[in-house]
Coordinates of N, CA and C in Angstrom, one line a residue:
R1335 N 26.3 196.8 172.2 CA 26.5 198.2 172.4 C 27.5 198.8 171.3
D1336 N 28.0 197.9 170.4 CA 29.1 198.4 169.6 C 28.8 198.6 168.1
R1337 N 27.6 198.5 167.7 CA 27.4 198.4 166.2 C 26.4 199.4 165.6
L1338 N 25.7 200.2 166.3 CA 24.7 201.0 165.6 C 25.3 202.1 164.9
T1339 N 24.8 202.4 163.6 CA 25.5 203.4 162.8 C 24.5 204.4 162.2
A1340 N 23.2 204.1 162.1 CA 22.2 205.0 161.5 C 21.2 205.4 162.5
G1341 N 20.4 206.5 162.2 CA 19.4 206.8 163.2 C 18.4 207.8 162.7
G1342 N 17.4 208.0 163.4 CA 16.4 209.1 163.2 C 15.3 208.7 162.3
L1343 N 14.3 209.6 162.1 CA 13.2 209.4 161.3 C 13.3 210.6 160.3
A1344 N 12.3 210.8 159.4 CA 12.4 211.9 158.4 C 12.4 213.3 159.1
G1345 N 13.1 214.2 158.5 CA 13.1 215.6 159.1 C 14.5 216.2 158.9
S1346 N 14.6 217.4 159.5 CA 15.9 218.1 159.4 C 16.2 218.8 160.7
A1347 N 17.5 219.2 160.8 CA 17.9 219.9 162.0 C 18.0 221.4 161.7
Q1348 N 17.6 222.2 162.7 CA 17.8 223.6 162.6 C 17.9 224.3 164.0
A1349 N 18.7 225.3 164.1 CA 18.7 226.1 165.3 C 17.5 226.9 165.3
D1350 N 16.9 227.1 166.5 CA 15.8 228.0 166.7 C 16.2 229.1 167.7
P1351 N 16.9 230.1 167.2 CA 17.5 231.1 168.2 C 16.4 231.8 169.0
G1352 N 15.3 232.2 168.4 CA 14.2 232.9 169.1 C 13.2 232.0 169.6
L1353 N 13.5 231.1 170.5 CA 12.6 230.1 171.0 C 11.6 230.6 172.1
D1354 N 10.9 231.6 171.8 CA 9.8 231.9 172.8 C 8.5 231.4 172.3
A1355 N 7.6 231.1 173.2 CA 6.4 230.4 172.8 C 5.6 231.1 171.7
S1356 N 5.6 232.5 171.8 CA 4.9 233.2 170.8 C 5.5 233.2 169.4
A1357 N 6.8 233.1 169.3 CA 7.4 233.1 168.0 C 7.4 231.7 167.4
E1358 N 7.4 230.6 168.1 CA 7.5 229.3 167.6 C 6.5 228.3 168.3
P1359 N 5.3 228.0 167.8 CA 4.4 227.2 168.5 C 4.9 225.8 168.9
A1360 N 5.8 225.2 168.1 CA 6.4 223.9 168.4 C 7.1 223.9 169.7
V1361 N 7.5 225.1 170.2 CA 8.3 225.2 171.4 C 7.4 224.8 172.6
Q1362 N 6.1 224.8 172.5 CA 5.3 224.4 173.5 C 5.5 222.9 173.9
Q1363 N 6.0 222.2 172.9 CA 6.4 220.8 173.1 C 7.5 220.7 174.1
A1364 N 7.4 219.7 175.0 CA 8.4 219.5 176.0 C 9.7 219.1 175.3
P1365 N 10.8 219.5 175.9 CA 12.1 219.1 175.2 C 12.3 217.6 175.3
A1366 N 12.9 217.0 174.3 CA 13.3 215.6 174.3 C 14.4 215.4 175.3
F1367 N 14.7 214.2 175.6 CA 15.8 213.8 176.5 C 15.6 214.5 177.8
D1368 N 14.4 214.8 178.2 CA 14.1 215.4 179.5 C 14.8 216.7 179.7
G1369 N 15.1 217.4 178.6 CA 15.8 218.7 178.7 C 17.3 218.6 178.9
Y1370 N 17.8 217.4 179.0 CA 19.3 217.3 179.3 C 20.0 217.5 177.9
C1371 N 21.3 217.9 178.0 CA 22.1 218.1 176.8 C 22.6 216.8 176.4
L1372 N 22.3 216.4 175.1 CA 22.7 215.1 174.5 C 24.2 215.0 174.5
I1373 N 24.8 216.0 174.0 CA 26.3 216.0 173.8 C 27.0 215.8 175.2
E1374 N 26.6 216.5 176.2 CA 27.2 216.3 177.5 C 26.9 214.9 178.0
A1375 N 25.7 214.4 177.8 CA 25.3 213.0 178.3 C 26.2 212.0 177.7
K1376 N 26.5 212.1 176.4 CA 27.4 211.2 175.8 C 28.8 211.2 176.4
R1377 N 29.2 212.3 177.0 CA 30.5 212.4 177.7 C 30.4 211.9 179.1
G1378 N 29.2 211.4 179.5 CA 29.0 210.9 180.8 C 28.7 211.9 181.9
V1379 N 28.3 213.1 181.4 CA 27.9 214.2 182.3 C 26.5 214.6 182.1
W1380 N 25.6 214.6 183.0 CA 24.2 215.0 182.9 C 24.1 216.4 183.2
V1381 N 24.0 217.3 182.2 CA 23.9 218.7 182.3 C 22.6 219.1 181.7
A1382 N 21.8 220.0 182.4 CA 20.6 220.5 181.9 C 20.8 221.4 180.7
G1383 N 20.0 221.2 179.7 CA 20.1 222.0 178.5 C 19.4 223.4 178.8
K1384 N 19.6 224.3 177.9 CA 19.0 225.6 178.0 C 18.1 225.9 176.8
R1385 N 16.9 226.4 177.1 CA 16.0 226.8 176.0 C 16.6 227.6 174.9
E1386 N 17.5 228.5 175.3 CA 18.2 229.4 174.3 C 19.0 228.7 173.3
F1387 N 19.4 227.4 173.6 CA 20.3 226.7 172.7 C 19.5 225.5 172.2
A1388 N 18.2 225.7 171.9 CA 17.3 224.6 171.4 C 17.5 224.4 169.9
V1389 N 17.3 223.1 169.5 CA 17.3 222.7 168.1 C 16.1 221.8 167.9
K1390 N 15.4 222.0 166.8 CA 14.4 221.1 166.4 C 15.0 220.2 165.3
H1391 N 14.9 218.9 165.6 CA 15.4 217.9 164.7 C 14.5 216.7 164.6
R1392 N 14.0 216.3 163.4 CA 13.1 215.2 163.2 C 11.9 215.1 164.2
G1393 N 11.3 216.3 164.4 CA 10.1 216.3 165.2 C 10.4 216.5 166.7
Q1394 N 11.6 216.5 167.1 CA 12.0 216.6 168.5 C 12.7 217.9 168.8
I1395 N 12.5 218.4 170.0 CA 13.2 219.7 170.4 C 14.2 219.2 171.4
Y1396 N 15.5 219.5 171.1 CA 16.6 219.2 172.0 C 17.2 220.5 172.6
W1397 N 17.4 220.5 173.8 CA 18.1 221.6 174.5 C 19.5 221.3 174.7
F1398 N 20.4 222.3 174.5 CA 21.9 222.1 174.7 C 22.4 223.0 175.8
S1399 N 23.5 222.6 176.4 CA 24.0 223.4 177.5 C 24.7 224.7 177.1
S1400 N 25.1 224.7 175.8 CA 25.9 225.9 175.4 C 25.8 226.0 173.9
L1401 N 26.3 227.1 173.4 CA 26.4 227.3 171.9 C 27.3 226.3 171.3
A1402 N 28.4 226.0 172.0 CA 29.3 225.0 171.5 C 28.7 223.6 171.3
T1403 N 27.9 223.1 172.3 CA 27.3 221.8 172.2 C 26.2 221.8 171.2
Q1404 N 25.5 223.0 171.1 CA 24.5 223.1 170.0 C 25.1 223.0 168.6
Q1405 N 26.3 223.7 168.4 CA 27.0 223.6 167.1 C 27.5 222.2 166.9
E1406 N 28.0 221.5 167.9 CA 28.5 220.2 167.7 C 27.3 219.3 167.2
F1407 N 26.1 219.4 167.8 CA 25.0 218.7 167.4 C 24.7 219.0 165.9
L1408 N 24.6 220.3 165.6 CA 24.2 220.7 164.2 C 25.2 220.2 163.2
A1409 N 26.4 219.9 163.5 CA 27.4 219.5 162.6 C 27.1 218.1 162.1
S1410 N 26.4 217.3 162.9 CA 26.0 215.9 162.5 C 24.8 215.5 163.3
P1411 N 23.6 216.1 163.0 CA 22.5 215.8 163.9 C 22.0 214.4 163.9
D1412 N 22.0 213.7 162.8 CA 21.5 212.3 162.8 C 22.4 211.4 163.7
R1413 N 23.7 211.7 163.6 CA 24.6 210.9 164.4 C 24.6 211.3 165.9
A1414 N 24.3 212.5 166.2 CA 24.3 213.0 167.6 C 23.0 212.7 168.3
A1415 N 21.9 212.7 167.5 CA 20.6 212.4 168.1 C 20.4 211.0 168.5
P1416 N 19.6 210.7 169.5 CA 19.3 209.3 169.8 C 18.8 208.5 168.6
L1417 N 19.1 207.2 168.5 CA 18.6 206.4 167.5 C 17.1 206.4 167.5
L1418 N 16.5 206.5 166.3 CA 15.0 206.5 166.2 C 14.4 207.7 166.9
S1419 N 15.2 208.8 166.9 CA 14.7 210.0 167.6 C 14.3 209.8 169.0
G1420 N 14.8 208.8 169.7 CA 14.5 208.6 171.1 C 13.4 207.6 171.3
Y1421 N 12.8 207.0 170.2 CA 11.8 206.0 170.4 C 12.5 204.7 170.7
D1422 N 11.7 203.8 171.4 CA 12.3 202.5 171.9 C 12.6 201.6 170.7
P1423 N 13.8 201.3 170.5 CA 14.2 200.4 169.3 C 13.6 199.0 169.5
Y1424 N 13.5 198.5 170.7 CA 13.0 197.2 170.9 C 11.5 197.1 170.5
V1425 N 10.7 198.0 170.9 CA 9.3 198.1 170.5 C 9.2 198.2 169.0
F1426 N 10.0 199.1 168.4 CA 9.9 199.3 167.0 C 10.3 198.0 166.3
L1427 N 11.3 197.3 166.7 CA 11.7 196.1 166.1 C 10.7 195.0 166.2
T1428 N 10.2 194.8 167.4 CA 9.3 193.7 167.6 C 7.8 193.9 167.3
Q1429 N 7.4 195.2 167.4 CA 6.0 195.5 167.2 C 5.7 196.5 166.1
G1430 N 6.7 197.1 165.6 CA 6.5 198.1 164.5 C 5.9 199.4 165.0
R1431 N 5.9 199.7 166.3 CA 5.3 200.9 166.8 C 6.4 201.8 167.3
L1432 N 6.0 203.1 167.3 CA 6.9 204.1 167.9 C 6.4 204.5 169.3
V1433 N 7.2 204.1 170.3 CA 6.9 204.3 171.7 C 8.1 205.1 172.3
P1434 N 7.8 206.3 172.9 CA 9.0 207.0 173.4 C 9.8 206.3 174.4
G1435 N 11.1 206.4 174.3 CA 12.0 205.8 175.2 C 12.2 206.8 176.4
S1436 N 13.0 206.3 177.4 CA 13.2 207.1 178.6 C 14.7 207.2 178.9
I1437 N 15.1 208.4 179.4 CA 16.5 208.5 179.7 C 16.9 207.6 180.9
Q1438 N 15.9 207.1 181.6 CA 16.2 206.2 182.7 C 16.6 204.8 182.2
N1439 N 16.4 204.5 180.9 CA 16.7 203.2 180.3 C 17.5 203.4 179.0
T1440 N 18.7 203.9 179.2 CA 19.6 204.3 178.0 C 20.8 203.4 177.9
L1441 N 21.1 203.1 176.6 CA 22.3 202.5 176.3 C 23.1 203.5 175.4
H1442 N 24.4 203.6 175.7 CA 25.3 204.4 174.8 C 26.1 203.5 174.0
E1443 N 25.8 203.4 172.7 CA 26.6 202.6 171.8 C 27.8 203.4 171.4
R1444 N 29.0 203.0 171.8 CA 30.2 203.8 171.7 C 30.9 203.9 170.4
L1445 N 30.8 202.9 169.5 CA 31.4 203.0 168.2 C 30.8 204.1 167.4
S1446 N 29.5 204.1 167.3 CA 28.9 205.2 166.5 C 28.5 206.4 167.4
D1447 N 28.7 206.2 168.7 CA 28.4 207.3 169.6 C 26.9 207.7 169.6
Q1448 N 26.0 206.7 169.5 CA 24.6 207.0 169.6 C 24.0 206.5 170.8
L1449 N 22.9 207.1 171.2 CA 22.2 206.7 172.4 C 20.9 205.9 171.9
L1450 N 20.6 204.9 172.7 CA 19.3 204.2 172.5 C 18.5 204.4 173.7
L1451 N 17.3 204.8 173.6 CA 16.4 205.0 174.7 C 15.3 203.9 174.7
F1452 N 15.1 203.3 175.8 CA 14.1 202.2 175.9 C 13.0 202.7 176.8
A1453 N 11.7 202.2 176.6 CA 10.6 202.6 177.4 C 10.6 202.0 178.8
S1454 N 11.3 200.8 178.9 CA 11.4 200.2 180.2 C 12.7 199.4 180.3
A1455 N 13.0 199.0 181.5 CA 14.2 198.2 181.8 C 14.1 196.9 181.1
E1456 N 12.8 196.4 181.1 CA 12.6 195.1 180.4 C 12.9 195.1 179.0
N1457 N 12.5 196.2 178.3 CA 12.8 196.3 176.8 C 14.3 196.4 176.6
K1458 N 15.0 197.2 177.4 CA 16.4 197.3 177.3 C 17.1 196.0 177.5
N1459 N 16.7 195.2 178.5 CA 17.3 193.9 178.8 C 17.0 192.9 177.7
A1460 N 15.8 193.0 177.1 CA 15.4 192.1 176.0 C 16.3 192.4 174.7
Y1461 N 16.6 193.7 174.5 CA 17.4 194.1 173.4 C 18.8 193.7 173.5
F1462 N 19.3 193.8 174.8 CA 20.7 193.5 175.1 C 20.8 192.6 176.3
P1463 N 20.2 191.4 176.2 CA 20.1 190.5 177.4 C 21.4 190.1 178.0
G1464 N 21.6 190.4 179.3 CA 22.8 190.0 180.0 C 24.1 190.5 179.4
G1465 N 24.0 191.6 178.6 CA 25.2 192.1 178.0 C 25.7 191.3 176.8
N1466 N 24.8 190.4 176.3 CA 25.2 189.5 175.2 C 25.4 190.2 173.9
P1467 N 26.6 190.4 173.4 CA 26.9 191.1 172.2 C 26.3 190.5 171.0
T1468 N 26.1 189.2 170.9 CA 25.6 188.5 169.7 C 24.1 188.9 169.6
V1469 N 23.3 188.8 170.6 CA 21.9 189.2 170.6 C 21.8 190.7 170.2
F1470 N 22.6 191.5 170.8 CA 22.6 192.9 170.5 C 22.9 193.2 169.0
E1471 N 23.9 192.5 168.5 CA 24.3 192.7 167.1 C 23.2 192.2 166.2
N1472 N 22.5 191.1 166.5 CA 21.4 190.6 165.7 C 20.2 191.5 165.7
N1473 N 19.9 192.1 166.9 CA 18.8 193.0 167.0 C 19.1 194.3 166.2
T1474 N 20.4 194.8 166.3 CA 20.8 196.0 165.7 C 20.8 195.8 164.2
R1475 N 21.3 194.7 163.7 CA 21.4 194.4 162.3 C 19.9 194.4 161.7
A1476 N 19.0 193.7 162.4 CA 17.6 193.7 161.9 C 17.0 195.1 161.9
L1477 N 17.3 195.9 162.9 CA 16.8 197.3 163.0 C 17.4 198.1 161.9
M1478 N 18.7 198.0 161.6 CA 19.3 198.8 160.5 C 18.7 198.4 159.2
L1479 N 18.4 197.1 158.9 CA 17.8 196.7 157.7 C 16.4 197.4 157.5
I1480 N 15.7 197.4 158.6 CA 14.3 198.1 158.5 C 14.5 199.6 158.2
L1481 N 15.4 200.2 158.9 CA 15.6 201.7 158.8 C 16.1 202.0 157.3
R1482 N 17.0 201.2 156.8 CA 17.5 201.4 155.4 C 16.4 201.3 154.4
E1483 N 15.5 200.3 154.7 CA 14.4 200.1 153.8 C 13.4 201.3 153.8
V1484 N 13.2 201.8 155.0 CA 12.3 202.9 155.1 C 12.9 204.2 154.5
E1485 N 14.2 204.4 154.7 CA 14.9 205.5 154.1 C 14.9 205.5 152.6
T1486 N 14.9 204.4 152.0 CA 15.0 204.3 150.5 C 13.7 204.4 149.8
R1487 N 12.6 204.4 150.6 CA 11.2 204.6 150.0 C 10.9 206.0 149.7

């Protein structure tokens, strides 16, 4: 839980102040993180985000609970967004596929303050078996090497 430092896939963050379906077709997409505010979740509080504070980042639409939390996200979107844009890091590491993770199976890595979302409890437990920090660090180190390689291409 203590070592992840990089995240995301290709893209950029931007506020979308006029987020009505007619103005922005991408808004038809369901919000990532089940519509909860990422910033509040990292603080241990599950607060529903609001469409009016939506941000599109790396192909995902995130809703925030307030202008302040939206601005906090925009100050450092890659650090604030879930690792791999919310795709399951275990599936990516072991199979090279992007499978959406679930907020039901989340780890909060506290040193880098990033969230990892897993598609299942089994994947979460395989990535971090029994809370074993050595296995977690090894998985994370391997994942970071892959991500750095992809980012330099």
